[in-house]
Short mmCIF file of C-alpha atoms and ligand atoms in Angstrom, two decimals:
data_model
loop_
_atom_site.label_atom_id
_atom_site.label_comp_id
_atom_site.label_asym_id
_atom_site.label_seq_id
_atom_site.Cartn_x
_atom_site.Cartn_y
_atom_site.Cartn_z
CA MET A 1 0.12 75.98 193.18
CA ALA A 2 -1.34 75.87 189.69
CA THR A 3 -0.76 79.14 187.90
CA ASP A 4 -3.68 81.02 186.46
CA ARG A 5 -1.78 82.27 183.45
CA GLN A 6 -3.69 82.34 180.17
CA SER A 7 -2.31 82.41 176.67
CA ILE A 8 -3.04 85.55 174.70
CA HIS A 9 -3.23 83.42 171.56
CA GLY A 10 -6.20 81.32 172.66
CA GLN A 11 -6.66 77.73 173.73
CA TRP A 12 -7.53 74.35 172.21
CA SER A 13 -11.19 73.54 172.58
CA SER A 14 -10.51 70.22 174.32
CA ARG A 15 -7.92 67.59 175.11
CA LEU A 16 -8.85 65.83 171.90
CA ALA A 17 -8.20 68.98 169.93
CA PHE A 18 -4.73 69.14 171.39
CA ILE A 19 -4.08 65.47 170.59
CA LEU A 20 -5.15 66.10 167.02
CA ALA A 21 -3.04 69.20 166.67
CA ALA A 22 0.01 67.61 168.28
CA THR A 23 -0.46 64.51 166.13
CA GLY A 24 -0.83 66.80 163.14
CA SER A 25 2.50 68.33 164.07
CA ALA A 26 4.19 65.00 164.70
CA VAL A 27 2.86 63.09 161.71
CA GLY A 28 4.32 64.59 158.58
CA LEU A 29 7.04 64.21 156.01
CA GLY A 30 9.19 62.77 158.81
CA ASN A 31 7.08 59.63 158.95
CA ILE A 32 6.31 59.02 155.32
CA TRP A 33 9.18 60.60 153.41
CA LYS A 34 12.11 60.69 155.81
CA PHE A 35 11.79 57.59 157.97
CA PRO A 36 11.79 55.12 155.06
CA TYR A 37 14.72 56.70 153.27
CA ILE A 38 16.95 57.07 156.32
CA ALA A 39 16.06 53.54 157.45
CA GLY A 40 17.04 52.43 153.93
CA GLU A 41 20.31 54.35 154.02
CA ASN A 42 21.25 53.06 157.44
CA GLY A 43 20.72 49.37 156.98
CA GLY A 44 17.13 48.78 158.16
CA GLY A 45 16.36 46.61 161.22
CA ALA A 46 19.01 47.75 163.69
CA PHE A 47 18.29 51.36 162.82
CA VAL A 48 14.55 50.86 163.31
CA LEU A 49 15.15 49.23 166.68
CA VAL A 50 17.31 52.11 167.92
CA TYR A 51 14.71 54.56 166.66
CA LEU A 52 11.88 52.77 168.52
CA LEU A 53 13.97 52.66 171.68
CA CYS A 54 14.64 56.38 171.43
CA ILE A 55 10.92 57.10 171.01
CA ALA A 56 10.12 55.14 174.18
CA VAL A 57 12.82 56.22 176.60
CA ILE A 58 13.73 59.67 175.29
CA GLY A 59 10.87 60.83 173.10
CA ILE A 60 7.84 60.30 175.30
CA PRO A 61 9.39 61.67 178.52
CA ILE A 62 10.69 64.75 176.69
CA MET A 63 7.37 65.30 175.01
CA MET A 64 5.77 65.34 178.45
CA ALA A 65 8.41 67.78 179.66
CA GLU A 66 7.82 70.10 176.71
CA VAL A 67 4.06 70.10 177.07
CA MET A 68 4.47 70.69 180.79
CA LEU A 69 6.76 73.69 180.34
CA GLY A 70 4.52 75.12 177.65
CA ARG A 71 1.36 74.83 179.67
CA ARG A 72 2.98 76.31 182.72
CA GLY A 73 4.46 79.26 180.85
CA ARG A 74 1.56 79.82 178.46
CA GLN A 75 3.59 81.92 176.00
CA SER A 76 5.95 81.52 173.06
CA PRO A 77 8.93 79.32 173.98
CA ILE A 78 11.27 82.27 174.60
CA ASN A 79 8.89 84.00 176.99
CA THR A 80 7.78 80.75 178.55
CA MET A 81 11.38 79.88 179.39
CA ASP A 82 12.01 83.41 180.61
CA THR A 83 8.98 83.35 182.91
CA LEU A 84 9.67 79.88 184.25
CA ALA A 85 13.36 80.61 184.82
CA ARG A 86 12.43 83.60 186.96
CA GLU A 87 9.79 81.65 188.82
CA GLU A 88 12.20 78.82 189.54
CA LYS A 89 14.92 81.36 190.38
CA VAL A 90 17.46 80.15 187.84
CA SER A 91 19.43 82.08 185.21
CA SER A 92 17.27 83.99 182.75
CA HIS A 93 19.64 82.84 180.00
CA TRP A 94 17.36 79.82 179.78
CA LYS A 95 15.19 81.91 177.53
CA TRP A 96 17.76 81.40 174.77
CA LEU A 97 16.71 77.80 174.67
CA GLY A 98 13.40 79.09 173.35
CA GLY A 99 15.30 81.31 170.90
CA ALA A 100 17.42 78.45 169.60
CA GLY A 101 14.29 76.38 169.10
CA MET A 102 12.72 79.16 167.07
CA LEU A 103 15.77 79.23 164.83
CA ALA A 104 15.69 75.44 164.41
CA GLY A 105 12.01 75.60 163.41
CA PHE A 106 12.78 78.27 160.84
CA LEU A 107 15.67 76.30 159.36
CA ILE A 108 13.66 73.07 159.22
CA LEU A 109 10.68 74.72 157.59
CA SER A 110 12.93 76.23 154.91
CA TYR A 111 13.66 72.76 153.52
CA TYR A 112 10.49 71.06 154.70
CA SER A 113 8.49 73.34 152.47
CA VAL A 114 10.55 72.42 149.42
CA ILE A 115 9.96 68.71 149.98
CA ALA A 116 6.28 69.31 150.66
CA GLY A 117 6.35 71.06 147.29
CA TRP A 118 7.45 67.79 145.69
CA ALA A 119 4.42 66.12 147.24
CA LEU A 120 2.20 68.87 145.81
CA ALA A 121 3.68 68.35 142.39
CA TYR A 122 2.99 64.62 142.70
CA VAL A 123 -0.70 65.23 143.39
CA PHE A 124 -0.99 66.35 139.80
CA ARG A 125 1.47 63.91 138.34
CA THR A 126 -0.30 60.89 139.80
CA GLY A 127 -3.78 62.31 139.27
CA SER A 128 -3.21 62.78 135.55
CA GLY A 129 -2.29 59.12 135.13
CA LEU A 130 1.29 59.96 134.21
CA PHE A 131 2.61 56.88 135.96
CA THR A 132 0.17 54.36 134.53
CA GLY A 133 2.08 51.26 133.47
CA LEU A 134 5.51 52.85 133.92
CA THR A 135 8.54 50.83 134.96
CA ALA A 136 10.84 51.77 137.79
CA ASP A 137 13.12 53.55 135.30
CA GLY A 138 10.33 55.66 133.92
CA VAL A 139 9.20 56.67 137.39
CA GLN A 140 12.73 57.55 138.35
CA SER A 141 13.26 59.82 135.40
CA ILE A 142 10.07 61.73 136.18
CA PHE A 143 11.43 62.41 139.65
CA ASN A 144 14.82 63.46 138.30
CA ASN A 145 13.17 65.83 135.85
CA LEU A 146 11.22 67.52 138.61
CA VAL A 147 14.14 68.19 140.92
CA SER A 148 16.49 69.25 138.18
CA GLU A 149 14.44 72.34 137.41
CA PRO A 150 14.86 75.09 140.00
CA GLU A 151 11.95 77.17 138.66
CA ARG A 152 9.53 74.33 139.20
CA LEU A 153 10.73 73.52 142.68
CA LEU A 154 10.58 77.19 143.52
CA ALA A 155 7.00 77.47 142.30
CA TRP A 156 5.84 74.52 144.42
CA HIS A 157 7.81 75.74 147.43
CA THR A 158 6.13 79.13 147.06
CA ILE A 159 2.67 77.60 146.92
CA PHE A 160 3.31 75.51 150.01
CA MET A 161 4.68 78.46 152.00
CA VAL A 162 1.63 80.54 151.07
CA MET A 163 -0.66 77.73 152.24
CA THR A 164 1.22 77.48 155.52
CA MET A 165 1.26 81.16 156.29
CA PHE A 166 -2.40 81.44 155.39
CA VAL A 167 -3.41 79.06 158.18
CA VAL A 168 -0.90 80.48 160.64
CA ALA A 169 -2.22 83.97 160.00
CA ARG A 170 -5.74 82.86 160.86
CA GLY A 171 -4.78 81.49 164.24
CA VAL A 172 -4.20 77.95 165.21
CA SER A 173 -7.43 76.63 166.59
CA GLY A 174 -10.09 77.47 163.96
CA GLY A 175 -9.15 75.93 160.64
CA LEU A 176 -6.39 73.68 161.82
CA GLU A 177 -8.34 71.76 164.40
CA LYS A 178 -11.08 70.97 161.93
CA ALA A 179 -8.79 69.96 159.12
CA VAL A 180 -6.78 67.57 161.25
CA ARG A 181 -9.88 65.90 162.59
CA MET A 182 -10.86 64.67 159.12
CA LEU A 183 -7.52 64.21 157.51
CA MET A 184 -5.67 62.08 160.01
CA PRO A 185 -8.13 59.16 159.85
CA ALA A 186 -8.14 59.35 156.05
CA LEU A 187 -4.37 59.15 155.99
CA PHE A 188 -4.45 56.02 158.13
CA VAL A 189 -6.97 54.32 155.86
CA LEU A 190 -4.97 55.09 152.77
CA LEU A 191 -1.76 53.83 154.31
CA PHE A 192 -3.52 50.56 155.07
CA VAL A 193 -4.65 50.33 151.44
CA LEU A 194 -1.06 50.79 150.33
CA VAL A 195 0.23 48.20 152.76
CA GLY A 196 -2.43 45.86 151.36
CA TYR A 197 -1.15 46.49 147.85
CA ALA A 198 2.41 45.88 148.96
CA TRP A 199 1.34 42.70 150.73
CA ASN A 200 -0.17 41.30 147.54
CA SER A 201 2.20 42.41 144.92
CA GLY A 202 5.47 43.26 146.55
CA ALA A 203 8.26 41.45 148.27
CA PHE A 204 6.53 41.81 151.61
CA GLN A 205 8.50 39.24 153.52
CA GLN A 206 11.83 40.59 152.39
CA ALA A 207 10.70 44.07 153.40
CA ALA A 208 9.54 42.94 156.83
CA MET A 209 12.87 41.26 157.40
CA PHE A 210 14.73 44.32 156.24
CA LEU A 211 12.78 46.54 158.65
CA PHE A 212 12.47 44.30 161.68
CA GLN A 213 15.38 41.92 161.69
CA PRO A 214 18.19 43.85 163.33
CA ASP A 215 21.63 43.29 161.90
CA PHE A 216 23.88 45.31 164.15
CA SER A 217 26.83 45.02 161.82
CA ARG A 218 25.01 47.40 159.51
CA ILE A 219 24.60 50.34 161.87
CA THR A 220 27.32 52.87 162.67
CA ALA A 221 27.67 55.44 165.47
CA ASN A 222 26.50 58.01 162.95
CA GLY A 223 23.49 55.79 162.21
CA VAL A 224 22.59 55.76 165.91
CA LEU A 225 22.83 59.55 166.00
CA ILE A 226 20.56 59.76 162.96
CA ALA A 227 18.05 57.39 164.60
CA MET A 228 17.99 59.47 167.77
CA GLY A 229 17.76 62.71 165.82
CA HIS A 230 14.85 61.28 163.93
CA ALA A 231 13.04 60.37 167.14
CA PHE A 232 13.13 64.08 168.01
CA PHE A 233 12.26 65.16 164.50
CA THR A 234 9.30 62.86 164.05
CA LEU A 235 7.78 63.76 167.42
CA SER A 236 8.42 67.47 166.78
CA LEU A 237 10.59 67.71 169.89
CA GLY A 238 13.49 69.88 170.94
CA MET A 239 12.49 73.12 169.25
CA GLY A 240 9.41 74.41 171.01
CA ALA A 241 6.65 73.31 168.62
CA ILE A 242 5.15 70.97 171.19
CA MET A 243 5.91 73.53 173.90
CA VAL A 244 3.92 76.23 172.15
CA TYR A 245 1.08 73.78 171.45
CA GLY A 246 1.21 72.84 175.13
CA SER A 247 0.76 76.49 175.98
CA TYR A 248 -2.72 76.28 174.45
CA LEU A 249 -3.64 73.09 176.35
CA PRO A 250 -6.53 73.27 178.84
CA GLN A 251 -5.42 72.96 182.44
CA ASN A 252 -7.35 69.79 183.22
CA ALA A 253 -5.95 67.61 180.42
CA SER A 254 -3.60 64.75 181.31
CA ILE A 255 -0.18 65.44 179.86
CA ALA A 256 1.04 61.86 180.16
CA ARG A 257 -1.87 60.27 178.37
CA THR A 258 -1.94 62.81 175.56
CA SER A 259 1.80 62.47 174.97
CA ILE A 260 1.66 58.70 174.80
CA ALA A 261 -1.28 58.79 172.40
CA VAL A 262 0.56 61.16 170.08
CA ALA A 263 3.76 59.11 170.14
CA LEU A 264 1.90 55.87 169.41
CA MET A 265 0.03 57.27 166.45
CA ASP A 266 3.18 58.82 165.07
CA THR A 267 5.09 55.56 165.31
CA LEU A 268 2.29 53.58 163.74
CA VAL A 269 2.22 55.87 160.71
CA ALA A 270 5.98 55.55 160.23
CA LEU A 271 5.92 51.76 160.42
CA LEU A 272 2.97 51.56 158.03
CA ALA A 273 4.82 53.79 155.61
CA GLY A 274 7.82 51.49 155.80
CA LEU A 275 5.66 48.44 155.17
CA ALA A 276 4.06 50.12 152.17
CA ILE A 277 7.29 51.25 150.59
CA PHE A 278 9.94 48.56 151.07
CA PRO A 279 8.01 45.69 149.45
CA ILE A 280 7.84 47.83 146.32
CA VAL A 281 11.53 48.66 146.60
CA PHE A 282 12.54 45.01 146.71
CA ALA A 283 10.00 43.72 144.21
CA ASN A 284 11.30 46.19 141.62
CA GLY A 285 14.98 45.70 142.28
CA LEU A 286 15.38 49.24 143.60
CA GLU A 287 17.98 50.34 146.11
CA PRO A 288 16.72 50.98 149.69
CA GLY A 289 19.46 53.60 150.09
CA VAL A 290 18.65 55.96 147.21
CA GLY A 291 18.00 58.84 149.58
CA PRO A 292 15.42 61.62 149.71
CA GLY A 293 13.73 60.61 146.46
CA LEU A 294 12.77 57.16 147.78
CA ILE A 295 9.00 57.50 148.17
CA PHE A 296 8.73 59.52 144.99
CA GLN A 297 10.47 56.76 143.07
CA THR A 298 8.66 53.79 144.59
CA LEU A 299 5.05 54.56 145.40
CA PRO A 300 4.21 55.79 141.89
CA ILE A 301 5.19 52.31 140.62
CA ALA A 302 2.49 50.86 142.84
CA PHE A 303 -0.04 53.46 141.76
CA GLY A 304 0.89 52.91 138.13
CA HIS A 305 -0.05 49.25 138.37
CA MET A 306 -3.10 49.36 140.63
CA ASP A 307 -6.69 49.53 139.51
CA GLY A 308 -7.76 53.09 140.16
CA GLY A 309 -4.12 53.93 140.82
CA ALA A 310 -4.33 57.44 139.45
CA PHE A 311 -7.11 58.22 141.89
CA PHE A 312 -5.53 56.54 144.90
CA GLY A 313 -2.18 58.04 144.07
CA MET A 314 -3.61 61.49 143.93
CA LEU A 315 -5.44 60.93 147.19
CA PHE A 316 -2.26 59.69 148.84
CA PHE A 317 -0.22 62.72 147.85
CA ILE A 318 -3.04 65.05 148.87
CA LEU A 319 -2.99 63.48 152.32
CA LEU A 320 0.79 63.71 152.44
CA VAL A 321 0.53 67.40 151.65
CA PHE A 322 -1.97 67.80 154.48
CA ALA A 323 0.24 65.89 156.89
CA ALA A 324 3.12 68.17 155.92
CA TRP A 325 0.91 71.24 156.19
CA THR A 326 -0.13 70.56 159.78
CA SER A 327 3.53 70.02 160.68
CA ALA A 328 4.75 73.12 158.88
CA ILE A 329 2.36 75.27 160.87
CA SER A 330 3.84 74.06 164.12
CA LEU A 331 7.38 74.70 162.89
CA ILE A 332 6.75 78.40 162.54
CA GLU A 333 4.21 78.92 165.35
CA PRO A 334 6.88 79.56 168.02
CA ALA A 335 8.36 82.39 165.94
CA VAL A 336 4.97 83.86 165.08
CA ALA A 337 3.79 83.75 168.71
CA TRP A 338 7.00 85.50 169.74
CA LEU A 339 6.70 88.22 167.08
CA VAL A 340 3.17 88.91 168.31
CA GLU A 341 4.16 88.96 171.98
CA ASN A 342 7.40 90.91 171.78
CA ARG A 343 7.32 92.90 168.59
CA GLY A 344 3.71 93.95 168.88
CA MET A 345 2.90 92.64 165.39
CA THR A 346 -0.54 91.46 164.42
CA ARG A 347 -0.75 87.75 163.72
CA VAL A 348 -1.15 88.37 160.02
CA PHE A 349 1.89 90.61 159.83
CA ALA A 350 3.97 88.21 161.92
CA ALA A 351 2.99 85.30 159.67
CA VAL A 352 3.94 87.21 156.53
CA ALA A 353 7.28 88.30 157.96
CA ALA A 354 8.24 84.84 159.21
CA GLY A 355 6.98 83.23 156.00
CA LEU A 356 8.96 85.52 153.72
CA ALA A 357 12.17 84.91 155.62
CA THR A 358 11.64 81.15 155.48
CA TRP A 359 10.80 81.28 151.80
CA VAL A 360 14.04 83.07 150.96
CA PHE A 361 16.12 80.67 153.01
CA GLY A 362 14.39 77.79 151.25
CA LEU A 363 16.22 78.75 148.06
CA LEU A 364 19.25 76.99 149.47
CA THR A 365 17.37 73.71 149.38
CA VAL A 366 15.80 74.38 146.00
CA PHE A 367 19.24 74.86 144.46
CA SER A 368 20.77 71.91 146.34
CA PHE A 369 19.01 69.57 143.94
CA ASN A 370 20.11 71.23 140.72
CA ILE A 371 22.41 74.20 140.11
CA TRP A 372 24.23 73.77 143.43
CA SER A 373 24.11 70.00 143.58
CA GLU A 374 27.88 69.87 143.41
CA VAL A 375 28.39 72.34 146.25
CA LYS A 376 29.67 70.13 149.08
CA LEU A 377 30.87 72.50 151.79
CA LEU A 378 32.13 69.85 154.19
CA SER A 379 33.49 67.36 151.70
CA ALA A 380 36.74 67.23 153.67
CA ILE A 381 34.93 65.29 156.41
CA PRO A 382 34.31 61.69 155.35
CA VAL A 383 30.66 61.34 156.46
CA PHE A 384 29.78 64.61 154.75
CA ARG A 385 31.74 63.82 151.59
CA ASP A 386 28.62 63.71 149.43
CA SER A 387 26.43 66.06 151.48
CA THR A 388 24.71 68.86 149.63
CA LEU A 389 23.60 72.07 151.33
CA PHE A 390 20.21 70.46 151.93
CA ASP A 391 21.84 67.39 153.49
CA LEU A 392 23.89 69.58 155.81
CA LEU A 393 20.91 71.66 156.84
CA ASP A 394 18.95 68.54 157.60
CA TYR A 395 21.85 67.03 159.55
CA LEU A 396 22.48 70.19 161.55
CA THR A 397 18.86 70.65 162.54
CA ALA A 398 17.63 67.08 163.05
CA ASN A 399 20.74 65.43 164.42
CA ILE A 400 22.30 68.28 166.38
CA MET A 401 19.92 71.14 167.16
CA LEU A 402 16.87 69.05 168.12
CA PRO A 403 18.68 66.53 170.38
CA LEU A 404 20.61 69.39 171.99
CA GLY A 405 17.39 71.32 172.53
CA GLY A 406 15.80 68.19 173.98
CA LEU A 407 18.75 67.66 176.31
CA LEU A 408 18.44 71.20 177.66
CA ILE A 409 14.67 70.87 178.02
CA ALA A 410 15.26 67.71 180.07
CA ILE A 411 17.82 69.45 182.24
CA PHE A 412 15.52 72.37 182.86
CA ALA A 413 12.43 70.28 183.53
CA ALA A 414 14.04 67.76 185.85
CA TRP A 415 16.99 69.58 187.44
CA LYS A 416 16.18 73.29 187.42
CA MET A 417 12.45 73.23 187.95
CA SER A 418 11.39 72.32 191.46
CA ARG A 419 9.81 68.97 192.10
CA ALA A 420 6.76 70.72 193.49
CA SER A 421 6.18 72.59 190.21
CA SER A 422 6.43 69.52 187.99
CA VAL A 423 4.28 67.42 190.32
CA ASP A 424 1.70 70.14 190.19
CA GLU A 425 1.72 70.67 186.44
CA LEU A 426 1.88 67.01 185.40
CA ALA A 427 -0.81 66.15 187.94
CA MET A 428 -0.19 62.41 187.74
CA GLY A 429 0.04 61.75 191.47
CA GLU A 430 3.30 61.05 193.23
CA ARG A 431 3.30 57.31 192.99
CA PHE A 432 4.81 55.12 190.32
CA PHE A 433 4.39 57.14 187.11
CA TYR A 434 5.67 60.50 188.26
CA PRO A 435 8.89 59.10 189.76
CA LEU A 436 9.38 57.05 186.60
CA TRP A 437 9.04 60.13 184.42
CA ARG A 438 11.37 62.12 186.63
CA PHE A 439 13.95 59.37 186.65
CA LEU A 440 13.88 59.08 182.87
CA VAL A 441 14.15 62.81 182.29
CA ARG A 442 16.73 63.39 185.03
CA TYR A 443 19.11 60.58 184.20
CA ILE A 444 18.29 58.40 181.24
CA THR A 445 17.52 61.06 178.65
CA PRO A 446 20.53 63.32 179.28
CA VAL A 447 22.94 60.42 179.57
CA ALA A 448 21.61 58.76 176.43
CA VAL A 449 21.80 61.95 174.39
CA ILE A 450 25.31 62.71 175.62
CA ILE A 451 26.57 59.18 174.95
CA VAL A 452 25.16 59.23 171.43
CA PHE A 453 26.73 62.64 170.78
CA LEU A 454 30.11 61.55 172.12
CA SER A 455 30.18 58.32 170.19
CA ALA A 456 29.30 60.14 167.02
CA ILE A 457 32.02 62.74 167.46
CA ASP A 458 34.73 60.54 166.10
CA ILE A 459 32.97 60.52 162.79
CA LEU A 460 34.67 63.88 162.36
N1 LIG B 501 7.37 66.00 163.17
C1 LIG B 501 7.33 66.54 161.84
C2 LIG B 501 7.43 65.38 160.85
O1 LIG B 501 7.70 64.26 161.24
C3 LIG B 501 8.41 67.54 161.60
C4 LIG B 501 8.55 68.55 162.68
C5 LIG B 501 9.74 68.66 163.38
C6 LIG B 501 7.49 69.40 163.02
C7 LIG B 501 9.90 69.57 164.41
C8 LIG B 501 7.63 70.31 164.04
C9 LIG B 501 8.82 70.38 164.74
O2 LIG B 501 7.28 65.56 159.69
#
């Protein structure tokens, strides 16, 4: 039954290469920048618990489904869905699921690149010793200065987009595989160093309680939706990134084991980031809920007071840039693969075209932090009262588009695709684990996503 389709874009050199690439995609700004600040904004413990639950019962099964569809279709998400829909004799409209994912990836990258630009800027700010000895106030004003200048943000955003498109243009396996292999372990080590610092000099216990002691009175329906959305975001699910990476996965690799490995590493990085950041927040009397600037306003305090802080700080932000880089590539890969397949473009041309479009759209985010910071399109709706254009873009993509994409992927993989096809592609036998996967994807995932959506609707 196995198909003998091959991807025209190449293949990962091994299962390990795929794990590294998928981990590279999963581990990014979502873990280190976004997770801490949304956990801070949504009350901590209860939010973290819901997030972990979503990773286990929704995230891992959907990741397996996405890799499975990708490997079976062996093309960009649109064409993969088109091919599989025909093969399974269901409506060819399913290909639009691939199209919607491409759009989500484009929208996410447009703001992702701006934030990655902040990290780039911080490589130089920490490296030059700018933060040495500064108080929380001083660190905060450096952050505010950076984001208040559109030209600067634009310059960093431009540099990051050029870096991203450069790797994408060269093809995924060559440079990317090698980079991830060295950088991921380094990132882990550095996070441990930071947690060690926080353990010694921060309010570690208070932070651990904040993160792990659930207080359900502090989480709202909207908070649950944000936690679920983040489970998709952090694992790169619901938009085809993992699907397209799956399309380059060798046929003999175990989908279940690779998916679990990726999810575990991703979760570990997020929790370590939380344990590095919150002790500093509490020890310096900062607010956990300050929003997107959180890591940029806390970690430099630690670096400013550590021996060798300028060096470690620089190293940390370099690694953060790399983590963001390997994620950014996967955000645009579905679109680039599609442009090559259907528009007959060369990879280089496709990368330039997709990159330019993303760069232009990124201006919306650049201006959200300065000249348009008072533009609040949906201020009539209470939860969006203070939301800037960037906030809305983030909400739309992470909390609506990704979970919706994931829901449809689950429906396709477990209801539309025949049992025989998924048994064949997952190749995990027909005993315990396969039925468990199928049960989760058939019932638990769709029901959970729908319940969370419905309960969040009355926020409107
Ligand atoms: N998972 C990435 C992160 O946590 C972001 C991402 C989302 C990448 C969706 C690809 C697809 O930073």
